[in-house]
mmCIF file of C-alpha atoms in Angstrom:
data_model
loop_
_atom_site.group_PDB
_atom_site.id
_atom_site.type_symbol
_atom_site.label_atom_id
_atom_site.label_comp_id
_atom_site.label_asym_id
_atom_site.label_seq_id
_atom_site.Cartn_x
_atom_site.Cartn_y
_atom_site.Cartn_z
ATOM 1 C CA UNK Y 1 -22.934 19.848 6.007
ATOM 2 C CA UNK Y 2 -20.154 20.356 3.362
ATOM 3 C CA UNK Y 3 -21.219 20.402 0.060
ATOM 4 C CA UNK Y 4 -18.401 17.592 -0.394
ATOM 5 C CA UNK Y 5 -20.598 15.750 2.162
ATOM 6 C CA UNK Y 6 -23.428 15.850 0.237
ATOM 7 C CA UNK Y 7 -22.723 14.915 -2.931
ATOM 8 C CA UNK Y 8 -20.785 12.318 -4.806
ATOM 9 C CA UNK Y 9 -18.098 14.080 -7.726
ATOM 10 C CA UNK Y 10 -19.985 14.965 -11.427
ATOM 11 C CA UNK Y 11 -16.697 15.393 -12.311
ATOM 12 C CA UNK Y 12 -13.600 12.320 -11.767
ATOM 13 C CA UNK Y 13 -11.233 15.356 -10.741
ATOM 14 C CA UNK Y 14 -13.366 16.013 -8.070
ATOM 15 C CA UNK Y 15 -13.629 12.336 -6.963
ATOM 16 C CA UNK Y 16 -10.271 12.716 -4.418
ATOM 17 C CA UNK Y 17 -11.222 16.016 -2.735
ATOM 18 C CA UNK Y 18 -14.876 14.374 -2.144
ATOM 19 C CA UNK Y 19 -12.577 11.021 -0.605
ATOM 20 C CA UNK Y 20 -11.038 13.384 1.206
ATOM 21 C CA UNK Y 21 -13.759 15.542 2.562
ATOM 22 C CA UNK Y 22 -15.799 12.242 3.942
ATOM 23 C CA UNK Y 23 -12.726 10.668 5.415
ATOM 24 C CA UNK Y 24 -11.678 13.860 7.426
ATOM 25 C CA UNK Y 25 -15.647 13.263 8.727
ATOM 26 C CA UNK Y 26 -14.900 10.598 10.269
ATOM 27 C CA UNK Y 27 -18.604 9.037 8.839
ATOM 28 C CA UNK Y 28 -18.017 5.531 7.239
ATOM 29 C CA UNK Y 29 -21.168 4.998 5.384
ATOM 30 C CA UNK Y 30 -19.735 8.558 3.831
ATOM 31 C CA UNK Y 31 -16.515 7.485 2.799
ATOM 32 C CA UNK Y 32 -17.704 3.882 1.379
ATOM 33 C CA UNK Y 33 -20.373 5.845 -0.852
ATOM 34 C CA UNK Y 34 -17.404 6.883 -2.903
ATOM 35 C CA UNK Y 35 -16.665 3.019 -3.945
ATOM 36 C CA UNK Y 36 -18.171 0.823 -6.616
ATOM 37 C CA UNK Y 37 -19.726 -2.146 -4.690
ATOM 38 C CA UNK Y 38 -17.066 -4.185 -6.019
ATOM 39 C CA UNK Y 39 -14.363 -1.875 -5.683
ATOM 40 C CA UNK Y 40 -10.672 -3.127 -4.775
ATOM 41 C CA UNK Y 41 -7.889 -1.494 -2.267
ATOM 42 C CA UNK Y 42 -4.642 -2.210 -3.045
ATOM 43 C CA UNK Y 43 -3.144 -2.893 0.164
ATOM 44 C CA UNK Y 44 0.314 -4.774 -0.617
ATOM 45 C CA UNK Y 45 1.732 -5.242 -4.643
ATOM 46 C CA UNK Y 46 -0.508 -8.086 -5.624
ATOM 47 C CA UNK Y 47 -2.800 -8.077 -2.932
ATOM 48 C CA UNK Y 48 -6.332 -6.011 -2.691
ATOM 49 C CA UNK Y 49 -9.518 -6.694 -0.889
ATOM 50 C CA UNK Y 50 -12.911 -5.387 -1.725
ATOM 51 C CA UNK Y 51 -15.776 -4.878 0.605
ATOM 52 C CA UNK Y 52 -16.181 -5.420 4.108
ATOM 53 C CA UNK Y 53 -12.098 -5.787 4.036
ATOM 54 C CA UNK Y 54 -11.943 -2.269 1.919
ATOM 55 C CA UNK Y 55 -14.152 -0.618 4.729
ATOM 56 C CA UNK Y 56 -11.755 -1.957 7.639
ATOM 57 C CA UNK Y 57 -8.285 -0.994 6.258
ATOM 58 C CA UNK Y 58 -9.289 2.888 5.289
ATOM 59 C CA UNK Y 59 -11.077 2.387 9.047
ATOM 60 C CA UNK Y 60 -7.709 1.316 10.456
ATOM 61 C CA UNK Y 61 -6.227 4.357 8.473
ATOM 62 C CA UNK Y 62 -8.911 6.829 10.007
ATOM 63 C CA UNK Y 63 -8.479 5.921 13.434
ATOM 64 C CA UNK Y 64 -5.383 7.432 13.748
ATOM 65 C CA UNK Y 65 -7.260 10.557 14.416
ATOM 66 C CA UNK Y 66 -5.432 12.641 12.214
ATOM 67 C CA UNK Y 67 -6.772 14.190 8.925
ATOM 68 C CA UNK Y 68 -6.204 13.543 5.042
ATOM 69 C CA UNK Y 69 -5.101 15.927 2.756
ATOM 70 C CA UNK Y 70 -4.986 15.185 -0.942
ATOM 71 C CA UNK Y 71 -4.022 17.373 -3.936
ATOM 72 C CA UNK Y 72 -5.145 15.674 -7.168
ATOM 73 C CA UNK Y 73 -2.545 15.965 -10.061
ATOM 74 C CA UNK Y 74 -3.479 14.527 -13.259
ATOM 75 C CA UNK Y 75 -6.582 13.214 -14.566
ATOM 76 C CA UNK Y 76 -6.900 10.987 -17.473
ATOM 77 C CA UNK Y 77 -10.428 9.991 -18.844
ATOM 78 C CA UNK Y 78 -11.840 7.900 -21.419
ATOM 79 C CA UNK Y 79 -15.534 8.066 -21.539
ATOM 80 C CA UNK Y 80 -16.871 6.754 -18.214
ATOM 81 C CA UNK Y 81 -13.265 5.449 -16.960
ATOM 82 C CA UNK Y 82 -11.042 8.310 -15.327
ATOM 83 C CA UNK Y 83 -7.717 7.186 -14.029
ATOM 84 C CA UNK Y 84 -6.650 9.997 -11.144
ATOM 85 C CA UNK Y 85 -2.861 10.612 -9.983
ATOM 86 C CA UNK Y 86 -2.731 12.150 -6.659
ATOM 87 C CA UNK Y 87 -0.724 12.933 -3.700
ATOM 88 C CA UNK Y 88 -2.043 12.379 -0.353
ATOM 89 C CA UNK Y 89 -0.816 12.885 3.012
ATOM 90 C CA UNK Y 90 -2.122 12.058 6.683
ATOM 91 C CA UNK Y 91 -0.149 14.118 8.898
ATOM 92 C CA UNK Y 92 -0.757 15.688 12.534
ATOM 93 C CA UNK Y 93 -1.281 14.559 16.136
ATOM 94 C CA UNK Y 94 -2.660 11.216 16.959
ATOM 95 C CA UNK Y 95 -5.327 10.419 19.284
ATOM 96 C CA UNK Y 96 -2.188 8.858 21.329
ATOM 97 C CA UNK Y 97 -0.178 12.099 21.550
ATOM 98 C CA UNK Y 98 2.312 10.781 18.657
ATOM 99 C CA UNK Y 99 3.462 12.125 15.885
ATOM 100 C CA UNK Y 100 1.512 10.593 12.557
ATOM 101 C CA UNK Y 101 2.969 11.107 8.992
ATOM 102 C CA UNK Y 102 1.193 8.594 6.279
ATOM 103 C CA UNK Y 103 2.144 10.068 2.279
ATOM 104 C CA UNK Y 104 1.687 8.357 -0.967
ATOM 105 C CA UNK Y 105 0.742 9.024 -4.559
ATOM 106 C CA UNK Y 106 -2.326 7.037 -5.319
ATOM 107 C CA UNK Y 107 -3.130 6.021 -9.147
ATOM 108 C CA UNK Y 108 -6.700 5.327 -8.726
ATOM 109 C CA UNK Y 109 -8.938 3.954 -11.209
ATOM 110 C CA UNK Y 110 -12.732 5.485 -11.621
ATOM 111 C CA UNK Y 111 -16.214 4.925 -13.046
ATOM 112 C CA UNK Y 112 -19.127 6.733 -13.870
ATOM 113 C CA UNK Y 113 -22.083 5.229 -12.502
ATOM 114 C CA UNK Y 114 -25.847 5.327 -14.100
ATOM 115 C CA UNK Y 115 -26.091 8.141 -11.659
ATOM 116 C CA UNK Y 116 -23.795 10.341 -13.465
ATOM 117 C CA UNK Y 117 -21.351 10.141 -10.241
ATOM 118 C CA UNK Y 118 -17.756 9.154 -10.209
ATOM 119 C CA UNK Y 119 -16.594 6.305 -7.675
ATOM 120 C CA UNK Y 120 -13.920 4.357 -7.373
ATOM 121 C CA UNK Y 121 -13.252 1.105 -8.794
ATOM 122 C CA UNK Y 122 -9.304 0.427 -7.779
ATOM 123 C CA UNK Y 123 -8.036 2.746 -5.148
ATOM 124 C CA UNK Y 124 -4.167 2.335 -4.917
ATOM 125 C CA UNK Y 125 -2.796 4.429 -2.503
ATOM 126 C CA UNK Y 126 0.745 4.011 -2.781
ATOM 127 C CA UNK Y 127 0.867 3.709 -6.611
ATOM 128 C CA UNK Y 128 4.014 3.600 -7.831
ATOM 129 C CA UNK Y 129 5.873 3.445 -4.717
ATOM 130 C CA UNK Y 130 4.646 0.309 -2.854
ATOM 131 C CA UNK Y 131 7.533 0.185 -0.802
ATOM 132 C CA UNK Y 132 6.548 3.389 0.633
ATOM 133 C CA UNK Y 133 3.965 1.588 2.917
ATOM 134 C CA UNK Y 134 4.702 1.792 6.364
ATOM 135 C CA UNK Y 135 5.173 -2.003 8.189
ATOM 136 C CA UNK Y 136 3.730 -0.312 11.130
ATOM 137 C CA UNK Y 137 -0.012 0.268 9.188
ATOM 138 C CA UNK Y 138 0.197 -3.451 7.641
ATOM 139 C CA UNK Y 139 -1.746 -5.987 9.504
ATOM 140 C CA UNK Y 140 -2.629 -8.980 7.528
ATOM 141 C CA UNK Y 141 -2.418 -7.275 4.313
ATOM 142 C CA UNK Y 142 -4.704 -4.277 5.289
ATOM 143 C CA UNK Y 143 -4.174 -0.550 7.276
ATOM 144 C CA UNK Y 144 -4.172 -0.648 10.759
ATOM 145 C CA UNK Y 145 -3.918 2.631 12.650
#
Protein backbone atom coordinates (compact mmCIF):
# COMPACT_ATOMS: atom_id res chain seq x y z
CA UNK A 1 0.00 0.00 0.00
CA UNK A 2 0.94 3.61 -1.02
CA UNK A 3 2.53 5.50 1.42
CA UNK A 4 -0.38 8.13 0.61
CA UNK A 5 -2.59 5.21 1.77
CA UNK A 6 -1.14 4.96 4.86
CA UNK A 7 -0.85 8.01 6.28
CA UNK A 8 -2.81 11.16 6.77
CA UNK A 9 -0.63 14.67 5.45
CA UNK A 10 2.04 16.19 8.38
CA UNK A 11 2.09 18.77 6.12
CA UNK A 12 -1.51 20.86 4.71
CA UNK A 13 0.29 20.88 1.16
CA UNK A 14 0.25 17.40 1.20
CA UNK A 15 -3.42 17.15 2.34
CA UNK A 16 -4.81 17.15 -1.66
CA UNK A 17 -2.34 14.60 -3.10
CA UNK A 18 -3.28 12.27 0.08
CA UNK A 19 -7.37 13.17 -1.10
CA UNK A 20 -6.31 12.22 -4.14
CA UNK A 21 -4.37 9.09 -3.59
CA UNK A 22 -7.44 7.47 -1.38
CA UNK A 23 -10.07 8.52 -3.84
CA UNK A 24 -8.26 6.96 -6.93
CA UNK A 25 -8.48 3.67 -4.29
CA UNK A 26 -11.63 3.49 -4.55
CA UNK A 27 -11.68 2.66 -0.37
CA UNK A 28 -14.28 4.97 1.39
CA UNK A 29 -13.36 4.59 4.95
CA UNK A 30 -9.86 5.93 3.18
CA UNK A 31 -11.07 8.89 1.66
CA UNK A 32 -13.46 10.00 4.73
CA UNK A 33 -10.26 9.70 7.10
CA UNK A 34 -9.13 12.86 5.42
CA UNK A 35 -12.31 14.90 6.93
CA UNK A 36 -12.88 16.49 10.30
CA UNK A 37 -15.98 14.68 11.74
CA UNK A 38 -17.81 17.73 11.18
CA UNK A 39 -16.45 18.63 8.01
CA UNK A 40 -18.70 20.43 5.22
CA UNK A 41 -18.84 19.85 1.18
CA UNK A 42 -19.84 22.56 -0.64
CA UNK A 43 -22.05 21.15 -3.11
CA UNK A 44 -24.13 24.23 -4.61
CA UNK A 45 -23.23 28.28 -3.51
CA UNK A 46 -24.90 28.26 -0.15
CA UNK A 47 -25.50 24.80 0.26
CA UNK A 48 -23.02 22.05 2.02
CA UNK A 49 -23.69 18.87 3.85
CA UNK A 50 -21.48 17.19 6.34
CA UNK A 51 -21.36 13.56 7.17
CA UNK A 52 -23.17 10.73 5.96
CA UNK A 53 -24.32 13.34 3.01
CA UNK A 54 -20.36 14.34 2.52
CA UNK A 55 -19.56 10.50 2.16
CA UNK A 56 -22.43 9.99 -0.59
CA UNK A 57 -21.74 12.96 -2.96
CA UNK A 58 -17.68 12.30 -3.27
CA UNK A 59 -19.26 8.43 -3.57
CA UNK A 60 -21.48 9.60 -6.42
CA UNK A 61 -18.28 11.40 -7.80
CA UNK A 62 -16.14 8.09 -7.50
CA UNK A 63 -18.41 5.90 -9.17
CA UNK A 64 -17.84 7.23 -12.31
CA UNK A 65 -14.93 4.94 -12.47
CA UNK A 66 -12.57 7.31 -13.62
CA UNK A 67 -9.59 8.71 -11.58
CA UNK A 68 -8.72 12.17 -9.82
CA UNK A 69 -5.90 14.11 -10.49
CA UNK A 70 -5.10 17.17 -8.44
CA UNK A 71 -2.15 19.61 -8.58
CA UNK A 72 -2.13 21.76 -5.42
CA UNK A 73 -1.25 25.50 -6.10
CA UNK A 74 -1.05 27.69 -3.21
CA UNK A 75 -1.05 27.08 0.36
CA UNK A 76 -1.80 29.58 2.95
CA UNK A 77 -1.40 28.70 6.74
CA UNK A 78 -1.94 30.25 9.95
CA UNK A 79 -0.97 28.07 12.78
CA UNK A 80 -3.20 24.98 12.68
CA UNK A 81 -5.62 26.47 9.81
CA UNK A 82 -4.19 25.97 6.14
CA UNK A 83 -6.40 27.22 3.39
CA UNK A 84 -5.28 25.07 0.01
CA UNK A 85 -5.99 26.35 -3.73
CA UNK A 86 -5.98 23.56 -6.10
CA UNK A 87 -6.89 22.34 -9.43
CA UNK A 88 -8.45 19.08 -9.86
CA UNK A 89 -9.61 17.13 -12.68
CA UNK A 90 -11.55 13.69 -13.17
CA UNK A 91 -11.02 12.76 -16.62
CA UNK A 92 -10.95 9.27 -18.59
CA UNK A 93 -13.30 6.42 -19.53
CA UNK A 94 -16.32 5.64 -17.53
CA UNK A 95 -17.41 2.40 -16.32
CA UNK A 96 -20.28 3.05 -19.11
CA UNK A 97 -17.90 3.43 -22.07
CA UNK A 98 -18.43 7.43 -22.02
CA UNK A 99 -16.36 9.98 -22.06
CA UNK A 100 -15.98 11.67 -18.29
CA UNK A 101 -14.39 15.19 -17.84
CA UNK A 102 -15.17 16.72 -14.12
CA UNK A 103 -12.45 20.06 -13.45
CA UNK A 104 -12.57 22.63 -10.80
CA UNK A 105 -10.34 24.69 -8.55
CA UNK A 106 -11.16 23.82 -5.02
CA UNK A 107 -10.36 26.48 -2.09
CA UNK A 108 -10.41 24.14 0.73
CA UNK A 109 -10.16 24.97 4.23
CA UNK A 110 -7.84 22.68 6.73
CA UNK A 111 -7.04 21.78 10.34
CA UNK A 112 -4.49 20.28 12.26
CA UNK A 113 -5.77 17.74 14.46
CA UNK A 114 -4.25 16.67 18.10
CA UNK A 115 -2.68 14.07 15.94
CA UNK A 116 -0.47 16.40 14.19
CA UNK A 117 -2.45 15.44 10.79
CA UNK A 118 -4.09 17.80 8.41
CA UNK A 119 -7.89 17.14 7.41
CA UNK A 120 -10.31 18.92 5.99
CA UNK A 121 -12.78 21.09 7.50
CA UNK A 122 -14.61 22.84 4.23
CA UNK A 123 -13.87 21.11 1.02
CA UNK A 124 -15.13 23.36 -1.90
CA UNK A 125 -14.52 21.90 -5.00
CA UNK A 126 -15.52 24.35 -7.42
CA UNK A 127 -14.27 27.43 -5.48
CA UNK A 128 -14.54 30.30 -7.25
CA UNK A 129 -16.32 29.06 -10.16
CA UNK A 130 -19.60 27.53 -8.88
CA UNK A 131 -21.14 27.72 -12.07
CA UNK A 132 -18.66 25.37 -13.32
CA UNK A 133 -20.64 22.42 -11.74
CA UNK A 134 -22.00 20.17 -14.11
CA UNK A 135 -26.22 19.83 -13.84
CA UNK A 136 -25.59 16.35 -14.88
CA UNK A 137 -23.51 15.46 -11.28
CA UNK A 138 -26.25 17.54 -9.17
CA UNK A 139 -28.85 15.45 -7.58
CA UNK A 140 -30.54 17.05 -4.71
CA UNK A 141 -27.78 19.29 -3.96
CA UNK A 142 -25.02 16.54 -3.90
CA UNK A 143 -22.61 14.57 -6.80
CA UNK A 144 -24.09 11.92 -8.49
CA UNK A 145 -21.98 9.95 -10.95
Amino acid sequence: MSVWLRELATRPEDLPLVFAARFNSGDAGLLAEVYEESAVLAVRPGEAVSGAELRAANGRLRELGVPIAVRPRQTYRNGDLALLIVDWVVEGTGRDGEAVRVAGTATDVARRGPDGRWRYVIDNPFGPRPDALPGALVEGGGLRG
